[in-house]
Amino acid sequence: MNANPFTKGHKHLVKYASSKVDYLYIFVLQEEKSQFKFKDRYEMVKLGTAEYSNVIVLRGGGFIISQNTFPEYFDVEVKKVDCSKDLEIFSQLIAPILNIKYRFVGKEPYSVITNQYNEQMKKILPQYGIELVEIERLAINNNIISATKVRKAKSEKDENILKDMLPETSIEYIKKNNL
């Protein structure tokens, strides 16, 4: 997860996924290509998931949606992507070590790139015995929560949207660190 920043939508995904597996590994994208720095995104994920005893938050490093494995993810101009390198590394090297049998993602109504990534996961992951589980996005007042909307609300100083879309842990972290 990029968690740029960690939203109630992310928390919804974690709550669902953590109820379905013994251990849920969350890999936080480590590239510094987001509005929020990696250290801040990583801390918000840790704080926002602390109540789930089976959740393990890890750094994505250079091998999970990184400039090395999936550079198109970070280029908003790209319209068609090939995520196979990223998915092959995950499926062949990371998943077996951690005994990962499921990969949980939110359905993606906004990002063309993330939607393509989800579609390619549907094709590649089953070849390695990994089931992709797509989860409906959380909506509040018929408004689907997205980190993009949160960043816009933050820049516009719209406290109501921030309260609707961010868990208290993220709100407190952002205020405490003047982000």
mmCIF file of N, CA and C in Angstrom, residues 81-158:
data_model
loop_
_atom_site.group_PDB
_atom_site.id
_atom_site.type_symbol
_atom_site.label_atom_id
_atom_site.label_comp_id
_atom_site.label_asym_id
_atom_site.label_seq_id
_atom_site.Cartn_x
_atom_site.Cartn_y
_atom_site.Cartn_z
ATOM 1 N N VAL A 81 0.405 -0.192 -18.773
ATOM 2 C CA VAL A 81 1.534 -0.648 -17.977
ATOM 3 C C VAL A 81 1.741 -2.148 -18.092
ATOM 4 N N ASP A 82 2.970 -2.558 -17.805
ATOM 5 C CA ASP A 82 3.320 -3.972 -17.716
ATOM 6 C C ASP A 82 3.879 -4.193 -16.317
ATOM 7 N N CYS A 83 3.104 -4.833 -15.477
ATOM 8 C CA CYS A 83 3.491 -5.054 -14.076
ATOM 9 C C CYS A 83 4.077 -6.434 -13.866
ATOM 10 N N SER A 84 4.314 -7.172 -14.940
ATOM 11 C CA SER A 84 4.699 -8.573 -14.797
ATOM 12 C C SER A 84 5.996 -8.752 -14.000
ATOM 13 N N LYS A 85 6.970 -7.880 -14.182
ATOM 14 C CA LYS A 85 8.229 -8.017 -13.436
ATOM 15 C C LYS A 85 7.969 -7.918 -11.934
ATOM 16 N N ASP A 86 7.215 -6.921 -11.532
ATOM 17 C CA ASP A 86 6.876 -6.725 -10.129
ATOM 18 C C ASP A 86 6.121 -7.940 -9.589
ATOM 19 N N LEU A 87 5.154 -8.419 -10.338
ATOM 20 C CA LEU A 87 4.332 -9.536 -9.881
ATOM 21 C C LEU A 87 5.089 -10.856 -9.873
ATOM 22 N N GLU A 88 5.991 -11.038 -10.813
ATOM 23 C CA GLU A 88 6.810 -12.267 -10.830
ATOM 24 C C GLU A 88 7.749 -12.301 -9.621
ATOM 25 N N ILE A 89 8.357 -11.173 -9.300
ATOM 26 C CA ILE A 89 9.239 -11.112 -8.118
ATOM 27 C C ILE A 89 8.433 -11.409 -6.862
ATOM 28 N N PHE A 90 7.275 -10.795 -6.739
ATOM 29 C CA PHE A 90 6.426 -11.038 -5.572
ATOM 30 C C PHE A 90 6.040 -12.516 -5.496
ATOM 31 N N SER A 91 5.568 -13.061 -6.605
ATOM 32 C CA SER A 91 5.042 -14.430 -6.627
ATOM 33 C C SER A 91 6.116 -15.495 -6.451
ATOM 34 N N GLN A 92 7.289 -15.267 -7.031
ATOM 35 C CA GLN A 92 8.345 -16.279 -6.989
ATOM 36 C C GLN A 92 9.253 -16.163 -5.767
ATOM 37 N N LEU A 93 9.475 -14.945 -5.287
ATOM 38 C CA LEU A 93 10.476 -14.749 -4.237
ATOM 39 C C LEU A 93 9.916 -14.332 -2.879
ATOM 40 N N ILE A 94 8.916 -13.478 -2.875
ATOM 41 C CA ILE A 94 8.414 -12.940 -1.606
ATOM 42 C C ILE A 94 7.308 -13.820 -1.028
ATOM 43 N N ALA A 95 6.307 -14.129 -1.819
ATOM 44 C CA ALA A 95 5.165 -14.908 -1.331
ATOM 45 C C ALA A 95 5.565 -16.272 -0.760
ATOM 46 N N PRO A 96 6.442 -17.024 -1.414
ATOM 47 C CA PRO A 96 6.792 -18.339 -0.843
ATOM 48 C C PRO A 96 7.471 -18.252 0.530
ATOM 49 N N ILE A 97 8.326 -17.270 0.715
ATOM 50 C CA ILE A 97 9.039 -17.134 1.991
ATOM 51 C C ILE A 97 8.062 -16.824 3.124
ATOM 52 N N LEU A 98 7.056 -16.004 2.846
ATOM 53 C CA LEU A 98 6.099 -15.593 3.874
ATOM 54 C C LEU A 98 4.810 -16.436 3.852
ATOM 55 N N ASN A 99 4.790 -17.454 2.992
ATOM 56 C CA ASN A 99 3.630 -18.343 2.865
ATOM 57 C C ASN A 99 2.351 -17.555 2.546
ATOM 58 N N ILE A 100 2.473 -16.607 1.626
ATOM 59 C CA ILE A 100 1.340 -15.778 1.226
ATOM 60 C C ILE A 100 0.498 -16.530 0.201
ATOM 61 N N LYS A 101 -0.782 -16.699 0.526
ATOM 62 C CA LYS A 101 -1.718 -17.402 -0.355
ATOM 63 C C LYS A 101 -2.797 -16.480 -0.915
ATOM 64 N N TYR A 102 -2.910 -15.280 -0.318
ATOM 65 C CA TYR A 102 -3.920 -14.308 -0.740
ATOM 66 C C TYR A 102 -3.261 -12.946 -0.867
ATOM 67 N N ARG A 103 -3.718 -12.181 -1.846
ATOM 68 C CA ARG A 103 -3.306 -10.787 -1.951
ATOM 69 C C ARG A 103 -4.583 -9.964 -2.002
ATOM 70 N N PHE A 104 -4.708 -9.053 -1.057
ATOM 71 C CA PHE A 104 -5.918 -8.245 -0.925
ATOM 72 C C PHE A 104 -5.690 -6.873 -1.541
ATOM 73 N N VAL A 105 -6.665 -6.433 -2.342
ATOM 74 C CA VAL A 105 -6.605 -5.101 -2.945
ATOM 75 C C VAL A 105 -7.993 -4.479 -2.907
ATOM 76 N N GLY A 106 -8.027 -3.170 -2.937
ATOM 77 C CA GLY A 106 -9.297 -2.476 -3.071
ATOM 78 C C GLY A 106 -9.659 -2.375 -4.544
ATOM 79 N N LYS A 107 -10.944 -2.439 -4.851
ATOM 80 C CA LYS A 107 -11.369 -2.196 -6.230
ATOM 81 C C LYS A 107 -10.954 -0.777 -6.578
ATOM 82 N N GLU A 108 -10.587 -0.569 -7.824
ATOM 83 C CA GLU A 108 -10.001 0.722 -8.196
ATOM 84 C C GLU A 108 -10.848 1.451 -9.232
ATOM 85 N N PRO A 109 -11.677 2.402 -8.786
ATOM 86 C CA PRO A 109 -12.511 3.140 -9.728
ATOM 87 C C PRO A 109 -11.839 4.371 -10.330
ATOM 88 N N TYR A 110 -10.692 4.798 -9.809
ATOM 89 C CA TYR A 110 -10.096 6.072 -10.229
ATOM 90 C C TYR A 110 -8.796 5.935 -11.019
ATOM 91 N N SER A 111 -7.839 5.210 -10.494
ATOM 92 C CA SER A 111 -6.507 5.152 -11.102
ATOM 93 C C SER A 111 -6.437 4.104 -12.204
ATOM 94 N N VAL A 112 -6.151 4.565 -13.419
ATOM 95 C CA VAL A 112 -6.010 3.663 -14.563
ATOM 96 C C VAL A 112 -4.854 2.697 -14.325
ATOM 97 N N ILE A 113 -3.761 3.189 -13.796
ATOM 98 C CA ILE A 113 -2.579 2.354 -13.570
ATOM 99 C C ILE A 113 -2.857 1.295 -12.510
ATOM 100 N N THR A 114 -3.435 1.700 -11.377
ATOM 101 C CA THR A 114 -3.720 0.737 -10.319
ATOM 102 C C THR A 114 -4.749 -0.288 -10.790
ATOM 103 N N ASN A 115 -5.713 0.139 -11.570
ATOM 104 C CA ASN A 115 -6.699 -0.797 -12.105
ATOM 105 C C ASN A 115 -6.032 -1.828 -13.015
ATOM 106 N N GLN A 116 -5.102 -1.387 -13.859
ATOM 107 C CA GLN A 116 -4.375 -2.324 -14.717
ATOM 108 C C GLN A 116 -3.546 -3.298 -13.880
ATOM 109 N N TYR A 117 -2.944 -2.789 -12.810
ATOM 110 C CA TYR A 117 -2.172 -3.643 -11.902
ATOM 111 C C TYR A 117 -3.085 -4.729 -11.324
ATOM 112 N N ASN A 118 -4.271 -4.345 -10.856
ATOM 113 C CA ASN A 118 -5.221 -5.317 -10.318
ATOM 114 C C ASN A 118 -5.593 -6.359 -11.373
ATOM 115 N N GLU A 119 -5.839 -5.920 -12.604
ATOM 116 C CA GLU A 119 -6.212 -6.842 -13.679
ATOM 117 C C GLU A 119 -5.078 -7.819 -13.995
ATOM 118 N N GLN A 120 -3.836 -7.329 -13.998
ATOM 119 C CA GLN A 120 -2.712 -8.225 -14.264
ATOM 120 C C GLN A 120 -2.487 -9.194 -13.105
ATOM 121 N N MET A 121 -2.773 -8.754 -11.872
ATOM 122 C CA MET A 121 -2.667 -9.671 -10.732
ATOM 123 C C MET A 121 -3.649 -10.824 -10.891
ATOM 124 N N LYS A 122 -4.840 -10.550 -11.425
ATOM 125 C CA LYS A 122 -5.847 -11.602 -11.621
ATOM 126 C C LYS A 122 -5.328 -12.700 -12.543
ATOM 127 N N LYS A 123 -4.457 -12.331 -13.463
ATOM 128 C CA LYS A 123 -3.923 -13.299 -14.421
ATOM 129 C C LYS A 123 -2.665 -13.997 -13.912
ATOM 130 N N ILE A 124 -1.785 -13.254 -13.260
ATOM 131 C CA ILE A 124 -0.470 -13.798 -12.887
ATOM 132 C C ILE A 124 -0.479 -14.529 -11.550
ATOM 133 N N LEU A 125 -1.101 -13.969 -10.529
ATOM 134 C CA LEU A 125 -1.026 -14.565 -9.188
ATOM 135 C C LEU A 125 -1.541 -16.003 -9.119
ATOM 136 N N PRO A 126 -2.668 -16.334 -9.763
ATOM 137 C CA PRO A 126 -3.157 -17.719 -9.674
ATOM 138 C C PRO A 126 -2.155 -18.752 -10.221
ATOM 139 N N GLN A 127 -1.290 -18.340 -11.134
ATOM 140 C CA GLN A 127 -0.282 -19.259 -11.661
ATOM 141 C C GLN A 127 0.678 -19.726 -10.562
ATOM 142 N N TYR A 128 0.708 -18.991 -9.466
ATOM 143 C CA TYR A 128 1.603 -19.303 -8.340
ATOM 144 C C TYR A 128 0.817 -19.713 -7.093
ATOM 145 N N GLY A 129 -0.455 -20.029 -7.274
ATOM 146 C CA GLY A 129 -1.269 -20.466 -6.151
ATOM 147 C C GLY A 129 -1.675 -19.352 -5.208
ATOM 148 N N ILE A 130 -1.684 -18.114 -5.700
ATOM 149 C CA ILE A 130 -2.060 -16.958 -4.882
ATOM 150 C C ILE A 130 -3.398 -16.433 -5.395
ATOM 151 N N GLU A 131 -4.334 -16.298 -4.476
ATOM 152 C CA GLU A 131 -5.663 -15.807 -4.841
ATOM 153 C C GLU A 131 -5.738 -14.296 -4.629
ATOM 154 N N LEU A 132 -6.205 -13.586 -5.637
ATOM 155 C CA LEU A 132 -6.426 -12.147 -5.507
ATOM 156 C C LEU A 132 -7.828 -11.923 -4.953
ATOM 157 N N VAL A 133 -7.916 -11.129 -3.887
ATOM 158 C CA VAL A 133 -9.200 -10.804 -3.284
ATOM 159 C C VAL A 133 -9.411 -9.302 -3.442
ATOM 160 N N GLU A 134 -10.413 -8.938 -4.254
ATOM 161 C CA GLU A 134 -10.745 -7.525 -4.454
ATOM 162 C C GLU A 134 -11.847 -7.130 -3.481
ATOM 163 N N ILE A 135 -11.621 -6.058 -2.768
ATOM 164 C CA ILE A 135 -12.548 -5.609 -1.735
ATOM 165 C C ILE A 135 -13.189 -4.301 -2.187
ATOM 166 N N GLU A 136 -14.485 -4.203 -1.967
ATOM 167 C CA GLU A 136 -15.194 -2.952 -2.293
ATOM 168 C C GLU A 136 -14.596 -1.808 -1.484
ATOM 169 N N ARG A 137 -14.467 -0.665 -2.109
ATOM 170 C CA ARG A 137 -13.951 0.518 -1.430
ATOM 171 C C ARG A 137 -14.991 1.047 -0.448
ATOM 172 N N LEU A 138 -14.513 1.613 0.630
ATOM 173 C CA LEU A 138 -15.381 2.209 1.638
ATOM 174 C C LEU A 138 -15.870 3.559 1.143
ATOM 175 N N ALA A 139 -17.166 3.801 1.339
ATOM 176 C CA ALA A 139 -17.758 5.095 0.983
ATOM 177 C C ALA A 139 -18.439 5.672 2.205
ATOM 178 N N ILE A 140 -18.328 6.974 2.360
ATOM 179 C CA ILE A 140 -19.027 7.690 3.424
ATOM 180 C C ILE A 140 -19.880 8.753 2.745
ATOM 181 N N ASN A 141 -21.186 8.727 3.052
ATOM 182 C CA ASN A 141 -22.143 9.637 2.401
ATOM 183 C C ASN A 141 -22.055 9.528 0.879
ATOM 184 N N ASN A 142 -21.998 8.303 0.381
ATOM 185 C CA ASN A 142 -21.900 8.004 -1.055
ATOM 186 C C ASN A 142 -20.642 8.571 -1.698
ATOM 187 N N ASN A 143 -19.637 8.852 -0.905
ATOM 188 C CA ASN A 143 -18.372 9.405 -1.394
ATOM 189 C C ASN A 143 -17.271 8.383 -1.130
ATOM 190 N N ILE A 144 -16.757 7.758 -2.192
ATOM 191 C CA ILE A 144 -15.718 6.751 -2.038
ATOM 192 C C ILE A 144 -14.462 7.419 -1.492
ATOM 193 N N ILE A 145 -13.918 6.812 -0.458
ATOM 194 C CA ILE A 145 -12.710 7.358 0.172
ATOM 195 C C ILE A 145 -11.511 7.090 -0.715
ATOM 196 N N SER A 146 -10.702 8.101 -0.913
ATOM 197 C CA SER A 146 -9.460 7.936 -1.661
ATOM 198 C C SER A 146 -8.413 8.895 -1.108
ATOM 199 N N ALA A 147 -7.173 8.446 -1.144
ATOM 200 C CA ALA A 147 -6.076 9.292 -0.677
ATOM 201 C C ALA A 147 -5.948 10.541 -1.544
ATOM 202 N N THR A 148 -6.290 10.433 -2.823
ATOM 203 C CA THR A 148 -6.247 11.595 -3.713
ATOM 204 C C THR A 148 -7.203 12.674 -3.221
ATOM 205 N N LYS A 149 -8.423 12.269 -2.847
ATOM 206 C CA LYS A 149 -9.393 13.222 -2.316
ATOM 207 C C LYS A 149 -8.902 13.829 -1.004
ATOM 208 N N VAL A 150 -8.237 13.020 -0.186
ATOM 209 C CA VAL A 150 -7.700 13.506 1.091
ATOM 210 C C VAL A 150 -6.622 14.554 0.845
ATOM 211 N N ARG A 151 -5.721 14.294 -0.097
ATOM 212 C CA ARG A 151 -4.651 15.266 -0.388
ATOM 213 C C ARG A 151 -5.242 16.574 -0.896
ATOM 214 N N LYS A 152 -6.274 16.473 -1.730
ATOM 215 C CA LYS A 152 -6.941 17.683 -2.235
ATOM 216 C C LYS A 152 -7.599 18.442 -1.075
ATOM 217 N N ALA A 153 -8.303 17.730 -0.219
ATOM 218 C CA ALA A 153 -8.964 18.361 0.931
ATOM 219 C C ALA A 153 -7.936 18.997 1.858
ATOM 220 N N LYS A 154 -6.788 18.351 2.008
ATOM 221 C CA LYS A 154 -5.731 18.896 2.856
ATOM 222 C C LYS A 154 -5.213 20.208 2.273
ATOM 223 N N SER A 155 -4.993 20.232 0.966
ATOM 224 C CA SER A 155 -4.490 21.459 0.340
ATOM 225 C C SER A 155 -5.527 22.579 0.399
ATOM 226 N N GLU A 156 -6.813 22.214 0.413
ATOM 227 C CA GLU A 156 -7.898 23.200 0.491
ATOM 228 C C GLU A 156 -8.325 23.471 1.934
ATOM 229 N N LYS A 157 -7.631 22.814 2.880
ATOM 230 C CA LYS A 157 -7.926 22.964 4.319
ATOM 231 C C LYS A 157 -9.388 22.647 4.641
ATOM 232 N N ASP A 158 -9.912 21.587 3.996
ATOM 233 C CA ASP A 158 -11.289 21.155 4.211
ATOM 234 C C ASP A 158 -11.307 20.127 5.352
#
